[in-house]
Short mmCIF file of C-alpha atoms in Angstrom, two decimals:
data_model
loop_
_atom_site.label_atom_id
_atom_site.label_comp_id
_atom_site.label_asym_id
_atom_site.label_seq_id
_atom_site.Cartn_x
_atom_site.Cartn_y
_atom_site.Cartn_z
CA MET A 1 -41.14 -9.84 -9.45
CA SER A 2 -44.00 -8.63 -7.28
CA THR A 3 -43.62 -6.34 -4.29
CA THR A 4 -44.66 -9.18 -1.97
CA SER A 5 -42.12 -11.64 -3.35
CA THR A 6 -39.41 -8.95 -3.19
CA LYS A 7 -40.23 -8.28 0.48
CA ILE A 8 -40.12 -12.00 1.20
CA MET A 9 -36.75 -12.44 -0.51
CA GLU A 10 -35.24 -9.45 1.33
CA SER A 11 -36.50 -10.86 4.62
CA ALA A 12 -35.25 -14.35 3.68
CA ARG A 13 -31.77 -12.94 2.98
CA SER A 14 -31.69 -11.20 6.36
CA CYS A 15 -32.93 -14.26 8.26
CA LEU A 16 -30.67 -16.64 6.38
CA LEU A 17 -27.63 -14.57 7.24
CA SER A 18 -28.51 -14.49 10.92
CA GLU A 19 -29.95 -18.01 11.30
CA GLY A 20 -28.39 -20.18 8.56
CA TYR A 21 -30.40 -22.47 6.28
CA ALA A 22 -30.94 -25.25 8.82
CA ASN A 23 -32.52 -22.83 11.34
CA LEU A 24 -34.34 -20.66 8.82
CA SER A 25 -37.99 -20.25 9.81
CA THR A 26 -40.53 -19.35 7.15
CA ARG A 27 -42.73 -18.00 9.95
CA LYS A 28 -39.97 -15.56 10.96
CA VAL A 29 -39.37 -14.59 7.32
CA ALA A 30 -43.08 -13.90 6.82
CA ASP A 31 -43.31 -11.90 10.05
CA GLN A 32 -40.26 -9.81 9.17
CA ALA A 33 -41.61 -9.23 5.64
CA GLY A 34 -45.01 -8.23 7.03
CA VAL A 35 -46.87 -10.89 5.03
CA SER A 36 -48.83 -14.00 5.89
CA LEU A 37 -47.04 -17.34 5.91
CA SER A 38 -49.26 -18.51 3.05
CA GLN A 39 -47.62 -15.89 0.81
CA ILE A 40 -44.29 -17.72 1.02
CA HIS A 41 -45.99 -20.92 -0.11
CA TYR A 42 -47.94 -19.08 -2.81
CA HIS A 43 -44.88 -17.34 -4.30
CA PHE A 44 -42.17 -19.93 -3.69
CA GLY A 45 -43.74 -23.22 -2.64
CA GLY A 46 -41.96 -23.19 0.73
CA LYS A 47 -38.62 -22.63 2.41
CA GLN A 48 -36.46 -24.39 -0.15
CA GLY A 49 -38.08 -22.66 -3.13
CA MET A 50 -37.77 -19.29 -1.41
CA VAL A 51 -34.06 -19.69 -0.75
CA LEU A 52 -33.37 -21.06 -4.23
CA ALA A 53 -35.26 -18.10 -5.76
CA LEU A 54 -33.12 -15.75 -3.68
CA LEU A 55 -29.96 -17.51 -4.81
CA ASP A 56 -31.09 -17.54 -8.47
CA HIS A 57 -31.77 -13.80 -8.35
CA GLU A 58 -28.45 -12.92 -6.73
CA ASN A 59 -26.51 -15.34 -8.92
CA ALA A 60 -27.89 -13.86 -12.17
CA ARG A 61 -27.08 -10.34 -11.01
CA LEU A 62 -23.52 -11.21 -9.99
CA VAL A 63 -22.71 -13.26 -13.08
CA ASP A 64 -23.85 -10.28 -15.15
CA ARG A 65 -21.61 -7.99 -13.06
CA GLN A 66 -18.64 -10.31 -13.66
CA ARG A 67 -19.41 -10.58 -17.38
CA GLN A 68 -19.38 -6.78 -17.69
CA MET A 69 -16.15 -6.55 -15.70
CA TYR A 70 -14.39 -9.22 -17.77
CA ALA A 71 -15.57 -7.56 -21.00
CA ALA A 72 -13.46 -4.49 -20.16
CA SER A 73 -10.35 -3.84 -22.22
CA GLU A 74 -8.00 -3.71 -19.22
CA PRO A 75 -5.30 -6.36 -18.88
CA LEU A 76 -6.60 -9.66 -17.56
CA TRP A 77 -4.58 -9.39 -14.35
CA LYS A 78 -6.37 -6.13 -13.48
CA ARG A 79 -9.75 -7.70 -14.18
CA TYR A 80 -8.80 -10.67 -12.00
CA GLU A 81 -7.82 -8.29 -9.17
CA GLN A 82 -11.27 -6.71 -9.52
CA ALA A 83 -12.80 -10.18 -9.19
CA CYS A 84 -10.87 -10.59 -5.92
CA ASP A 85 -12.23 -7.23 -4.76
CA PHE A 86 -15.75 -8.37 -5.63
CA LEU A 87 -15.28 -11.29 -3.25
CA ASP A 88 -15.39 -8.80 -0.36
CA ASP A 89 -18.63 -7.32 -1.71
CA ASP A 90 -20.17 -10.77 -2.14
CA LEU A 91 -19.23 -11.80 1.37
CA ALA A 92 -20.70 -8.60 2.81
CA SER A 93 -23.93 -8.94 0.80
CA GLY A 94 -24.53 -12.45 2.08
CA TYR A 95 -24.45 -14.04 -1.38
CA VAL A 96 -21.47 -16.26 -0.51
CA ARG A 97 -23.15 -17.46 2.69
CA VAL A 98 -26.39 -18.27 0.88
CA LEU A 99 -24.51 -20.10 -1.88
CA GLN A 100 -22.46 -22.15 0.58
CA GLU A 101 -25.58 -22.93 2.64
CA MET A 102 -27.32 -24.23 -0.49
CA ILE A 103 -24.26 -26.25 -1.55
CA ALA A 104 -24.41 -27.94 1.85
CA ALA A 105 -28.18 -28.50 1.50
CA GLY A 106 -27.50 -30.05 -1.90
CA TRP A 107 -25.40 -32.79 -0.32
CA SER A 108 -28.60 -34.43 0.90
CA ASP A 109 -31.14 -33.11 -1.59
CA ALA A 110 -30.61 -33.97 -5.26
CA MET A 111 -33.00 -31.28 -6.51
CA VAL A 112 -31.14 -28.56 -4.61
CA ALA A 113 -27.82 -29.98 -5.82
CA GLN A 114 -28.97 -29.78 -9.44
CA ARG A 115 -30.15 -26.18 -9.07
CA VAL A 116 -26.90 -25.13 -7.41
CA LEU A 117 -24.81 -26.91 -10.05
CA THR A 118 -26.77 -25.12 -12.77
CA MET A 119 -26.01 -21.78 -11.11
CA LEU A 120 -22.34 -22.65 -10.70
CA GLN A 121 -22.18 -23.67 -14.35
CA SER A 122 -22.96 -20.06 -15.31
CA TRP A 123 -19.80 -18.99 -13.44
CA MET A 124 -17.74 -21.75 -15.07
CA ASN A 125 -19.02 -20.78 -18.52
CA LEU A 126 -17.95 -17.18 -17.94
CA LEU A 127 -14.52 -18.22 -16.65
CA GLU A 128 -14.07 -20.51 -19.65
CA GLU A 129 -14.87 -17.59 -21.98
CA VAL A 130 -12.25 -15.50 -20.17
CA ALA A 131 -9.67 -18.32 -20.41
CA ARG A 132 -10.35 -18.73 -24.14
CA GLU A 133 -9.95 -15.00 -24.68
CA ALA A 134 -6.64 -15.08 -22.78
CA GLU A 135 -5.44 -18.06 -24.80
CA THR A 136 -6.26 -16.25 -28.05
CA ARG A 137 -4.61 -13.01 -26.94
CA ILE A 138 -1.62 -14.27 -24.98
CA GLY A 139 -0.99 -17.85 -25.98
CA SER A 140 -0.92 -21.32 -24.54
CA LEU A 141 -2.55 -22.11 -21.21
CA GLY A 142 0.16 -24.67 -20.55
CA PRO A 143 -1.20 -28.12 -19.81
CA PHE A 144 -4.75 -26.81 -19.26
CA THR A 145 -7.71 -26.44 -21.57
CA ALA A 146 -9.81 -23.33 -21.11
CA ALA A 147 -12.51 -25.46 -19.44
CA GLU A 148 -10.02 -27.03 -17.01
CA LEU A 149 -8.56 -23.64 -16.09
CA ALA A 150 -12.08 -22.30 -15.50
CA VAL A 151 -12.82 -25.18 -13.10
CA LEU A 152 -9.51 -24.66 -11.31
CA VAL A 153 -10.10 -20.93 -10.78
CA GLY A 154 -13.81 -21.30 -9.99
CA THR A 155 -13.33 -24.04 -7.43
CA SER A 156 -10.44 -22.13 -5.88
CA PHE A 157 -12.85 -19.30 -5.14
CA LEU A 158 -15.57 -21.68 -3.90
CA GLY A 159 -13.17 -23.45 -1.55
CA GLY A 160 -11.69 -20.16 -0.44
CA GLU A 161 -15.14 -18.79 0.31
CA ALA A 162 -15.93 -21.85 2.44
CA MET A 163 -12.70 -21.38 4.41
CA ILE A 164 -13.37 -17.66 4.93
CA LEU A 165 -16.89 -18.39 6.21
CA LEU A 166 -15.41 -20.62 8.92
CA GLY A 167 -14.27 -17.37 10.51
CA ASP A 168 -10.62 -18.06 11.28
CA ASP A 169 -8.51 -14.92 10.65
CA GLY A 170 -5.39 -16.92 9.84
CA TRP A 171 -7.10 -19.04 7.20
CA THR A 172 -8.91 -16.01 5.82
CA ALA A 173 -5.60 -14.21 5.32
CA ARG A 174 -4.05 -17.27 3.69
CA VAL A 175 -6.96 -17.69 1.29
CA ARG A 176 -7.03 -14.02 0.31
CA THR A 177 -3.26 -13.99 -0.26
CA ALA A 178 -3.35 -17.16 -2.36
CA LEU A 179 -6.19 -15.88 -4.54
CA ARG A 180 -4.35 -12.58 -5.08
CA ARG A 181 -1.15 -14.44 -6.02
CA VAL A 182 -2.98 -15.89 -9.00
CA GLY A 183 -3.35 -12.30 -10.21
CA ASP A 184 0.42 -11.89 -9.87
CA LEU A 185 0.90 -15.02 -11.97
CA ILE A 186 -1.46 -13.68 -14.64
CA ARG A 187 0.41 -10.36 -14.66
CA THR A 188 3.74 -12.15 -15.17
CA TRP A 189 2.22 -14.23 -17.95
CA GLU A 190 0.66 -11.18 -19.68
CA THR A 191 3.73 -8.99 -19.46
CA ALA A 192 6.32 -11.63 -20.39
CA PRO A 193 8.12 -10.95 -23.66
CA ALA A 194 6.77 -12.99 -26.53
CA THR A 195 8.90 -16.03 -27.36
#
Protein backbone atom coordinates (compact mmCIF):
# COMPACT_ATOMS: atom_id res chain seq x y z
CA MET A 1 0.00 0.00 0.00
CA SER A 2 1.35 3.40 -0.96
CA THR A 3 2.06 6.20 1.48
CA THR A 4 -0.77 8.25 -0.02
CA SER A 5 -3.35 5.48 0.30
CA THR A 6 -2.18 4.81 3.88
CA LYS A 7 -2.62 8.49 4.77
CA ILE A 8 -6.08 8.48 3.20
CA MET A 9 -7.14 5.37 5.11
CA GLU A 10 -5.86 6.76 8.43
CA SER A 11 -7.76 9.98 7.79
CA ALA A 12 -10.86 8.04 6.71
CA ARG A 13 -10.77 6.05 9.97
CA SER A 14 -10.55 9.23 12.02
CA CYS A 15 -13.34 10.98 10.10
CA LEU A 16 -15.56 7.91 10.09
CA LEU A 17 -15.30 7.60 13.85
CA SER A 18 -16.22 11.23 14.38
CA GLU A 19 -18.78 11.66 11.58
CA GLY A 20 -20.24 8.20 10.83
CA TYR A 21 -20.57 6.76 7.32
CA ALA A 22 -23.63 8.79 6.31
CA ASN A 23 -21.87 12.10 7.10
CA LEU A 24 -18.41 11.09 5.92
CA SER A 25 -17.01 13.70 3.54
CA THR A 26 -14.29 12.68 1.10
CA ARG A 27 -13.30 16.36 0.94
CA LYS A 28 -12.67 16.36 4.71
CA VAL A 29 -10.77 13.06 4.49
CA ALA A 30 -8.56 14.45 1.72
CA ASP A 31 -7.94 17.70 3.60
CA GLN A 32 -7.04 15.86 6.81
CA ALA A 33 -4.75 13.49 4.87
CA GLY A 34 -3.09 16.43 3.12
CA VAL A 35 -3.89 15.11 -0.36
CA SER A 36 -6.07 16.27 -3.22
CA LEU A 37 -9.60 14.92 -3.48
CA SER A 38 -8.69 13.26 -6.78
CA GLN A 39 -6.30 10.97 -4.88
CA ILE A 40 -9.24 9.32 -3.08
CA HIS A 41 -10.87 8.61 -6.42
CA TYR A 42 -7.58 7.44 -7.94
CA HIS A 43 -6.76 5.01 -5.10
CA PHE A 44 -10.23 3.88 -4.05
CA GLY A 45 -12.79 4.99 -6.62
CA GLY A 46 -14.67 7.12 -4.09
CA LYS A 47 -16.10 7.14 -0.59
CA GLN A 48 -17.51 3.63 -0.59
CA GLY A 49 -14.34 2.05 -1.98
CA MET A 50 -12.23 3.95 0.53
CA VAL A 51 -14.25 2.75 3.51
CA LEU A 52 -14.42 -0.82 2.22
CA ALA A 53 -10.63 -0.81 1.72
CA LEU A 54 -10.22 0.40 5.30
CA LEU A 55 -12.53 -2.33 6.56
CA ASP A 56 -10.80 -5.01 4.44
CA HIS A 57 -7.41 -3.99 5.83
CA GLU A 58 -8.54 -3.96 9.45
CA ASN A 59 -10.55 -7.15 9.06
CA ALA A 60 -7.60 -9.12 7.65
CA ARG A 61 -5.34 -7.91 10.46
CA LEU A 62 -7.83 -8.79 13.19
CA VAL A 63 -8.78 -12.20 11.79
CA ASP A 64 -5.05 -13.00 11.71
CA ARG A 65 -4.74 -11.84 15.33
CA GLN A 66 -7.65 -14.11 16.34
CA ARG A 67 -6.23 -17.04 14.37
CA GLN A 68 -2.92 -16.72 16.21
CA MET A 69 -4.69 -16.43 19.56
CA TYR A 70 -6.90 -19.47 18.93
CA ALA A 71 -3.86 -21.48 17.78
CA ALA A 72 -2.38 -21.23 21.29
CA SER A 73 -2.31 -24.35 23.43
CA GLU A 74 -4.20 -22.80 26.35
CA PRO A 75 -7.62 -24.16 27.27
CA LEU A 76 -10.39 -22.94 24.99
CA TRP A 77 -12.11 -21.02 27.80
CA LYS A 78 -8.95 -18.92 28.31
CA ARG A 79 -8.72 -18.23 24.58
CA TYR A 80 -12.39 -17.24 24.55
CA GLU A 81 -11.77 -14.84 27.47
CA GLN A 82 -8.97 -13.30 25.40
CA ALA A 83 -11.43 -12.87 22.52
CA CYS A 84 -13.71 -10.97 24.93
CA ASP A 85 -10.75 -8.79 25.93
CA PHE A 86 -10.03 -8.11 22.25
CA LEU A 87 -13.55 -6.71 21.92
CA ASP A 88 -12.44 -3.74 24.04
CA ASP A 89 -9.43 -3.20 21.77
CA ASP A 90 -11.60 -3.42 18.65
CA LEU A 91 -14.11 -0.94 20.02
CA ALA A 92 -11.34 1.50 20.95
CA SER A 93 -9.64 1.18 17.54
CA GLY A 94 -12.85 2.01 15.70
CA TYR A 95 -12.98 -1.30 13.82
CA VAL A 96 -16.34 -2.27 15.37
CA ARG A 97 -17.85 1.10 14.47
CA VAL A 98 -16.62 0.89 10.88
CA LEU A 99 -17.91 -2.69 10.55
CA GLN A 100 -21.33 -1.81 11.95
CA GLU A 101 -21.52 1.29 9.73
CA MET A 102 -20.81 -0.85 6.67
CA ILE A 103 -23.34 -3.50 7.75
CA ALA A 104 -25.94 -0.73 7.87
CA ALA A 105 -24.81 0.60 4.47
CA GLY A 106 -25.17 -2.93 3.11
CA TRP A 107 -28.88 -2.95 3.92
CA SER A 108 -29.46 -0.68 0.94
CA ASP A 109 -26.45 -1.48 -1.23
CA ALA A 110 -26.06 -5.06 -2.45
CA MET A 111 -22.40 -4.62 -3.40
CA VAL A 112 -21.51 -3.38 0.08
CA ALA A 113 -23.57 -6.20 1.61
CA GLN A 114 -21.64 -8.79 -0.39
CA ARG A 115 -18.27 -7.35 0.61
CA VAL A 116 -19.25 -7.23 4.29
CA LEU A 117 -20.62 -10.78 4.19
CA THR A 118 -17.35 -11.97 2.64
CA MET A 119 -15.41 -10.32 5.48
CA LEU A 120 -17.73 -11.79 8.10
CA GLN A 121 -17.34 -15.22 6.53
CA SER A 122 -13.63 -15.12 7.41
CA TRP A 123 -14.63 -14.77 11.09
CA MET A 124 -17.18 -17.59 10.81
CA ASN A 125 -14.61 -19.86 9.14
CA LEU A 126 -12.20 -19.27 12.01
CA LEU A 127 -14.88 -19.88 14.64
CA GLU A 128 -15.91 -23.07 12.86
CA GLU A 129 -12.28 -24.28 12.94
CA VAL A 130 -12.19 -23.57 16.68
CA ALA A 131 -15.49 -25.41 17.23
CA ARG A 132 -14.22 -28.42 15.26
CA GLU A 133 -11.03 -28.48 17.29
CA ALA A 134 -13.08 -28.35 20.52
CA GLU A 135 -15.34 -31.15 19.30
CA THR A 136 -12.31 -33.32 18.50
CA ARG A 137 -10.61 -32.59 21.81
CA ILE A 138 -13.55 -32.45 24.21
CA GLY A 139 -16.47 -34.20 22.57
CA SER A 140 -19.95 -33.52 21.34
CA LEU A 141 -21.19 -29.99 20.73
CA GLY A 142 -24.65 -31.07 21.81
CA PRO A 143 -27.32 -30.36 19.22
CA PHE A 144 -25.02 -28.03 17.23
CA THR A 145 -22.72 -28.63 14.30
CA ALA A 146 -19.43 -26.76 14.35
CA ALA A 147 -20.78 -24.41 11.66
CA GLU A 148 -23.96 -23.68 13.65
CA LEU A 149 -22.00 -23.00 16.83
CA ALA A 150 -19.70 -20.65 14.89
CA VAL A 151 -22.72 -18.68 13.63
CA LEU A 152 -24.22 -18.56 17.12
CA VAL A 153 -21.02 -17.22 18.71
CA GLY A 154 -20.17 -14.89 15.82
CA THR A 155 -23.60 -13.31 15.65
CA SER A 156 -23.67 -12.98 19.44
CA PHE A 157 -20.60 -10.77 19.19
CA LEU A 158 -22.00 -8.82 16.23
CA GLY A 159 -25.29 -8.15 18.00
CA GLY A 160 -23.48 -7.34 21.22
CA GLU A 161 -21.24 -4.87 19.41
CA ALA A 162 -24.29 -3.14 17.92
CA MET A 163 -25.87 -2.83 21.38
CA ILE A 164 -22.64 -1.48 22.90
CA LEU A 165 -22.36 1.15 20.14
CA LEU A 166 -25.80 2.47 21.07
CA GLY A 167 -24.06 3.86 24.16
CA ASP A 168 -26.34 2.74 26.97
CA ASP A 169 -24.28 1.73 30.03
CA GLY A 170 -26.90 -0.74 31.25
CA TRP A 171 -27.08 -2.60 27.95
CA THR A 172 -23.30 -2.48 27.58
CA ALA A 173 -22.89 -4.15 30.97
CA ARG A 174 -25.50 -6.79 30.13
CA VAL A 175 -23.85 -7.60 26.81
CA ARG A 176 -20.36 -7.84 28.29
CA THR A 177 -21.60 -10.07 31.13
CA ALA A 178 -23.49 -12.37 28.76
CA LEU A 179 -20.51 -12.76 26.43
CA ARG A 180 -18.24 -13.55 29.39
CA ARG A 181 -20.73 -16.14 30.69
CA VAL A 182 -20.16 -18.14 27.53
CA GLY A 183 -16.54 -18.44 28.66
CA ASP A 184 -17.79 -19.81 31.99
CA LEU A 185 -19.87 -22.37 30.10
CA ILE A 186 -16.85 -23.40 28.02
CA ARG A 187 -14.75 -23.75 31.18
CA THR A 188 -17.39 -26.01 32.76
CA TRP A 189 -17.55 -28.07 29.59
CA GLU A 190 -13.74 -28.38 29.32
CA THR A 191 -13.15 -29.25 32.96
CA ALA A 192 -16.06 -31.68 33.38
CA PRO A 193 -15.01 -35.25 34.10
CA ALA A 194 -15.18 -37.46 31.04
CA THR A 195 -18.28 -39.66 30.93
